[in-house]
Amino acid sequence: MTITATQQATRYTDILLRKGPLQPRHHSTMYSLSPVAIAHTPFREKFAIPRQPMLAPAARGEITLLPPFDDPLAFDGLEQVSHVWLIFLFHQAMAAPGSTPRMRVRPPRLGGNSKLGVFATRSSHRPNAIGQSLVKIEQINATTLTVSGVDLLDRTPIIDIKPYVPYADHIDQAWNHIAADAPEPIQVHWDTDALATAQQLQQHSGNPLVDLIEQCLSQDPKPAYQQPAPERQYGTRLWDIEVGWYYPTSGCICINRIQPVIELNTPAGK
């Protein structure tokens, strides 16, 4: 009887572990994770969030530790690190319990019409809704990290924070033929009144609003398959500011609306 290499390896493992023959198992074990921190970012809506970290350096956020992990000692030594990995939950893209896992997805990089296996992409529609982002540390203040290059929705739960290790995390020979290079940015223009309003709000708040808007919109947030008519209006919210734009041509954005959001406090019970 001929024994294949796989059968040989299986038998060897069985002997080492002193087990019987390995049998397929259906794992029903559930694991509980508690967020260690919460992200506070400018992005109040998913639309127009950079599709990868570090593409919008002006996108700053705060990563604040949550109890019982809110001890400044947790950040001891992090002053010697320039960048960290944020392991987080896509909390607004989690599948309903018992639903069929989505094993193929439509990544925006392919125009939203072609499918790939979920593990060949960084799609938010993942079996366990876990994502990772590399961000730059700007400041450490007790139990809060100020970071830049963030690509997370506001109030994203952070389940772990790990230092970037250059010699291990950077691989010169690495390649990805699906996303070999960063997308080419498109032109972003301003309506005169919109730019004046943005500059005024920027001066008042101290946030880099103009740079953030330009960096996010230059990545063309609309689905790649859309060919919008010039009269079609788009919009999103950054901090408490509504940003609106349109496409005068397919490769150009014109920002024509900057407007503060006024939130009304509704009395309890109404």
Coordinates of C-alpha atoms in Angstrom, one line a residue:
M1 CA 0.0 0.0 0.0
T2 CA 1.4 3.4 -1.0
I3 CA 1.3 6.1 1.7
T4 CA 1.1 9.7 0.6
A5 CA 3.2 12.4 2.2
T6 CA 0.0 13.9 3.8
Q7 CA -0.9 10.5 5.4
Q8 CA 2.7 10.1 6.6
A9 CA 2.7 13.6 8.2
T10 CA -0.7 12.8 9.9
R11 CA 0.6 9.5 11.3
Y12 CA 3.7 11.2 12.6
T13 CA 1.7 13.9 14.3
D14 CA -0.6 11.3 15.9
I15 CA 2.4 9.5 17.3
L16 CA 3.9 12.7 18.7
L17 CA 0.7 13.8 20.4
R18 CA -0.3 10.2 21.4
K19 CA -3.7 10.7 19.9
G20 CA -5.9 8.6 17.8
P21 CA -6.3 9.4 14.1
L22 CA -7.1 13.0 13.5
Q23 CA -10.8 13.5 12.8
P24 CA -12.6 16.6 11.4
R25 CA -14.1 18.7 14.1
H26 CA -16.8 21.3 14.0
H27 CA -15.7 24.0 16.5
S28 CA -18.5 25.5 18.4
T29 CA -16.3 27.3 21.0
M30 CA -17.2 31.0 21.4
Y31 CA -14.5 33.5 22.4
S32 CA -15.3 36.8 24.1
L33 CA -13.4 39.9 23.3
S34 CA -13.6 43.2 25.2
P35 CA -12.5 46.4 23.5
V36 CA -9.4 47.9 25.1
A37 CA -10.0 51.4 23.7
I38 CA -12.4 53.5 21.6
A39 CA -11.4 55.6 18.5
H40 CA -12.6 59.2 18.2
T41 CA -12.1 60.3 14.6
P42 CA -13.4 63.0 12.2
F43 CA -15.4 60.4 10.3
R44 CA -19.0 60.4 11.3
E45 CA -20.1 58.5 8.2
K46 CA -18.5 55.6 6.3
F47 CA -18.7 57.3 3.0
A48 CA -15.4 59.1 2.0
I49 CA -13.3 57.4 4.8
P50 CA -9.9 56.6 3.3
R51 CA -9.9 53.0 2.1
Q52 CA -6.5 52.4 3.6
P53 CA -4.6 54.0 6.6
M54 CA -1.9 56.6 6.0
L55 CA -3.5 57.9 2.8
A56 CA -4.8 61.0 4.6
P57 CA -2.2 62.2 7.0
A58 CA -4.5 65.1 8.1
A59 CA -6.9 62.5 9.5
R60 CA -6.2 62.7 13.2
G61 CA -7.9 60.7 15.9
E62 CA -7.7 59.9 19.5
I63 CA -7.5 56.3 20.8
T64 CA -8.7 56.3 24.4
L65 CA -8.3 53.3 26.7
L66 CA -11.4 51.9 28.3
P67 CA -11.9 50.4 31.8
P68 CA -10.4 48.1 33.1
F69 CA -7.5 48.8 30.7
D70 CA -7.3 52.6 31.3
D71 CA -4.0 52.7 33.1
P72 CA -1.2 54.9 31.8
L73 CA 1.2 52.0 32.5
A74 CA -0.3 50.3 29.4
F75 CA 1.5 52.9 27.2
D76 CA 4.8 52.7 29.1
G77 CA 7.6 52.5 26.5
L78 CA 5.4 53.5 23.6
E79 CA 7.3 56.8 23.5
Q80 CA 10.0 54.8 21.7
V81 CA 7.7 53.8 18.9
S82 CA 6.6 55.9 15.9
H83 CA 3.7 53.8 14.6
V84 CA 1.2 51.3 15.9
W85 CA -1.1 48.7 14.5
L86 CA -4.8 49.2 15.6
I87 CA -6.7 45.9 15.7
F88 CA -10.4 46.9 15.6
L89 CA -13.9 45.8 14.9
F90 CA -15.9 46.8 11.9
H91 CA -18.8 47.4 14.3
Q92 CA -21.2 48.6 11.6
A93 CA -20.5 45.8 9.2
M94 CA -20.9 42.8 11.5
A95 CA -23.0 40.0 10.1
A96 CA -26.2 39.0 11.8
P97 CA -25.8 35.9 14.1
G98 CA -26.5 32.7 12.2
S99 CA -26.1 34.3 8.8
T100 CA -24.1 32.6 6.1
P101 CA -20.5 33.8 6.0
R102 CA -19.7 35.9 2.9
M103 CA -16.7 34.1 1.3
R104 CA -16.5 36.3 -1.8
V105 CA -16.7 40.1 -1.8
R106 CA -16.6 43.0 -4.3
P107 CA -13.5 45.1 -3.4
P108 CA -13.7 48.8 -4.4
R109 CA -10.3 48.5 -6.0
L110 CA -11.8 46.3 -8.7
G111 CA -14.6 48.7 -9.5
G112 CA -17.1 47.0 -7.2
N113 CA -18.3 44.6 -9.9
S114 CA -15.7 41.8 -9.7
K115 CA -15.5 39.3 -6.8
L116 CA -12.6 38.0 -4.9
G117 CA -12.2 35.6 -2.0
V118 CA -12.7 37.6 1.2
F119 CA -9.2 36.6 2.5
A120 CA -7.6 38.1 -0.6
T121 CA -9.1 41.5 0.3
R122 CA -9.3 44.0 3.1
S123 CA -13.1 44.2 2.8
S124 CA -15.0 45.2 5.9
H125 CA -17.4 42.3 5.3
R126 CA -15.3 39.6 7.1
P127 CA -16.2 36.5 9.0
N128 CA -15.3 38.1 12.3
A129 CA -15.5 41.7 11.3
I130 CA -11.9 42.3 12.4
G131 CA -9.7 45.0 10.7
Q132 CA -6.2 46.4 11.2
S133 CA -4.8 49.9 10.6
L134 CA -1.3 51.3 10.8
V135 CA -1.2 54.8 12.2
K136 CA 1.4 57.3 13.3
I137 CA 1.7 58.3 17.0
E138 CA 1.6 62.1 17.3
Q139 CA 1.2 62.4 21.1
I140 CA 0.8 60.2 24.2
N141 CA -1.3 61.7 27.0
A142 CA -2.0 59.5 30.0
T143 CA -4.5 57.0 28.6
T144 CA -5.0 58.6 25.2
L145 CA -3.0 58.2 22.0
T146 CA -3.3 61.0 19.4
V147 CA -2.6 59.4 16.0
S148 CA -2.6 60.5 12.3
G149 CA -3.4 58.7 9.1
V150 CA -6.4 57.1 10.7
D151 CA -9.1 55.5 8.5
L152 CA -11.6 54.5 11.2
L153 CA -15.2 55.4 11.7
D154 CA -15.8 57.5 14.8
R155 CA -16.3 55.4 17.9
T156 CA -14.8 52.3 16.4
P157 CA -14.0 49.7 19.1
I158 CA -10.2 48.9 19.3
I159 CA -9.5 45.3 20.5
D160 CA -5.7 45.6 20.5
I161 CA -2.8 48.0 20.0
K162 CA 0.6 46.7 18.8
P163 CA 3.8 48.5 18.0
Y164 CA 5.1 48.6 14.4
V165 CA 8.4 46.7 14.1
P166 CA 10.2 47.9 11.0
Y167 CA 12.6 44.9 10.5
A168 CA 9.7 42.5 10.8
D169 CA 6.7 44.4 9.4
H170 CA 8.5 45.9 6.3
I171 CA 9.3 43.4 3.6
D172 CA 11.1 44.7 0.5
Q173 CA 10.3 41.7 -1.6
A174 CA 6.6 41.7 -0.8
W175 CA 4.1 42.1 -3.6
N176 CA 0.3 42.2 -4.2
H177 CA -0.8 42.2 -7.8
I178 CA -4.4 43.1 -6.8
A179 CA -3.3 46.4 -5.3
A180 CA 0.3 47.0 -6.4
D181 CA 0.3 50.8 -6.1
A182 CA -1.8 53.5 -4.4
P183 CA -4.7 54.7 -6.5
E184 CA -4.0 57.7 -8.6
P185 CA -5.6 60.8 -6.9
I186 CA -8.2 62.8 -8.8
Q187 CA -8.3 66.6 -9.0
V188 CA -10.1 68.4 -6.3
H189 CA -11.3 72.0 -6.8
W190 CA -13.2 74.4 -4.5
D191 CA -16.1 76.7 -5.0
T192 CA -14.8 80.1 -3.7
D193 CA -17.5 80.5 -1.0
A194 CA -17.0 76.9 0.2
L195 CA -13.3 77.3 0.5
A196 CA -13.7 80.5 2.5
T197 CA -16.2 78.8 4.9
A198 CA -13.8 75.8 5.3
Q199 CA -10.9 78.1 6.1
Q200 CA -13.0 80.0 8.6
L201 CA -14.1 76.8 10.4
Q202 CA -10.6 75.5 10.3
Q203 CA -9.2 78.6 12.0
H204 CA -12.0 78.4 14.6
S205 CA -11.6 74.7 15.5
G206 CA -7.9 74.2 15.0
N207 CA -8.6 71.1 12.9
P208 CA -6.9 70.7 9.5
L209 CA -10.2 70.7 7.7
V210 CA -9.1 71.9 4.3
D211 CA -6.2 69.3 4.0
L212 CA -8.4 66.5 5.3
I213 CA -11.2 67.2 2.8
E214 CA -8.7 67.4 -0.1
Q215 CA -6.9 64.2 1.0
C216 CA -10.1 62.2 1.4
L217 CA -11.8 63.3 -1.7
S218 CA -8.8 63.0 -3.9
Q219 CA -9.1 59.3 -3.5
D220 CA -12.5 59.5 -5.2
P221 CA -14.9 58.0 -2.6
K222 CA -17.7 57.2 -5.0
P223 CA -18.0 53.6 -6.3
A224 CA -15.7 53.1 -9.3
Y225 CA -18.5 51.8 -11.5
Q226 CA -20.6 55.0 -11.1
Q227 CA -20.5 57.6 -13.8
P228 CA -22.2 60.6 -12.1
A229 CA -23.9 63.3 -13.9
P230 CA -22.6 66.8 -13.1
E231 CA -25.9 67.7 -11.4
R232 CA -25.7 64.8 -8.9
Q233 CA -24.7 65.9 -5.4
Y234 CA -22.6 63.9 -3.0
G235 CA -21.9 64.6 0.7
T236 CA -20.4 63.3 3.9
R237 CA -19.8 64.5 7.5
L238 CA -16.4 65.3 9.1
W239 CA -16.6 66.2 12.7
D240 CA -19.7 68.4 12.9
I241 CA -19.4 69.7 9.4
E242 CA -21.3 68.6 6.3
V243 CA -19.1 68.5 3.1
G244 CA -20.8 68.5 -0.3
W245 CA -19.4 68.1 -3.8
Y246 CA -20.1 67.1 -7.4
Y247 CA -18.3 65.8 -10.4
P248 CA -18.1 68.4 -13.2
T249 CA -16.2 65.6 -15.1
S250 CA -15.5 62.0 -14.2
G251 CA -12.0 62.7 -13.1
C252 CA -12.6 65.9 -11.1
I253 CA -14.4 66.9 -7.9
C254 CA -15.7 70.3 -7.1
I255 CA -16.5 71.1 -3.4
N256 CA -19.4 73.4 -3.3
R257 CA -20.9 73.0 0.2
I258 CA -19.4 73.4 3.7
Q259 CA -22.0 73.7 6.4
P260 CA -21.8 73.2 10.2
V261 CA -24.2 70.6 11.6
I262 CA -26.5 71.9 14.2
E263 CA -27.7 69.1 16.4
L264 CA -30.9 69.7 18.4
N265 CA -31.2 68.2 21.8
T266 CA -34.5 66.4 22.0
P267 CA -36.1 66.4 25.5
A268 CA -36.3 63.0 27.2
G269 CA -39.5 61.1 26.4
K270 CA -40.1 62.9 23.1

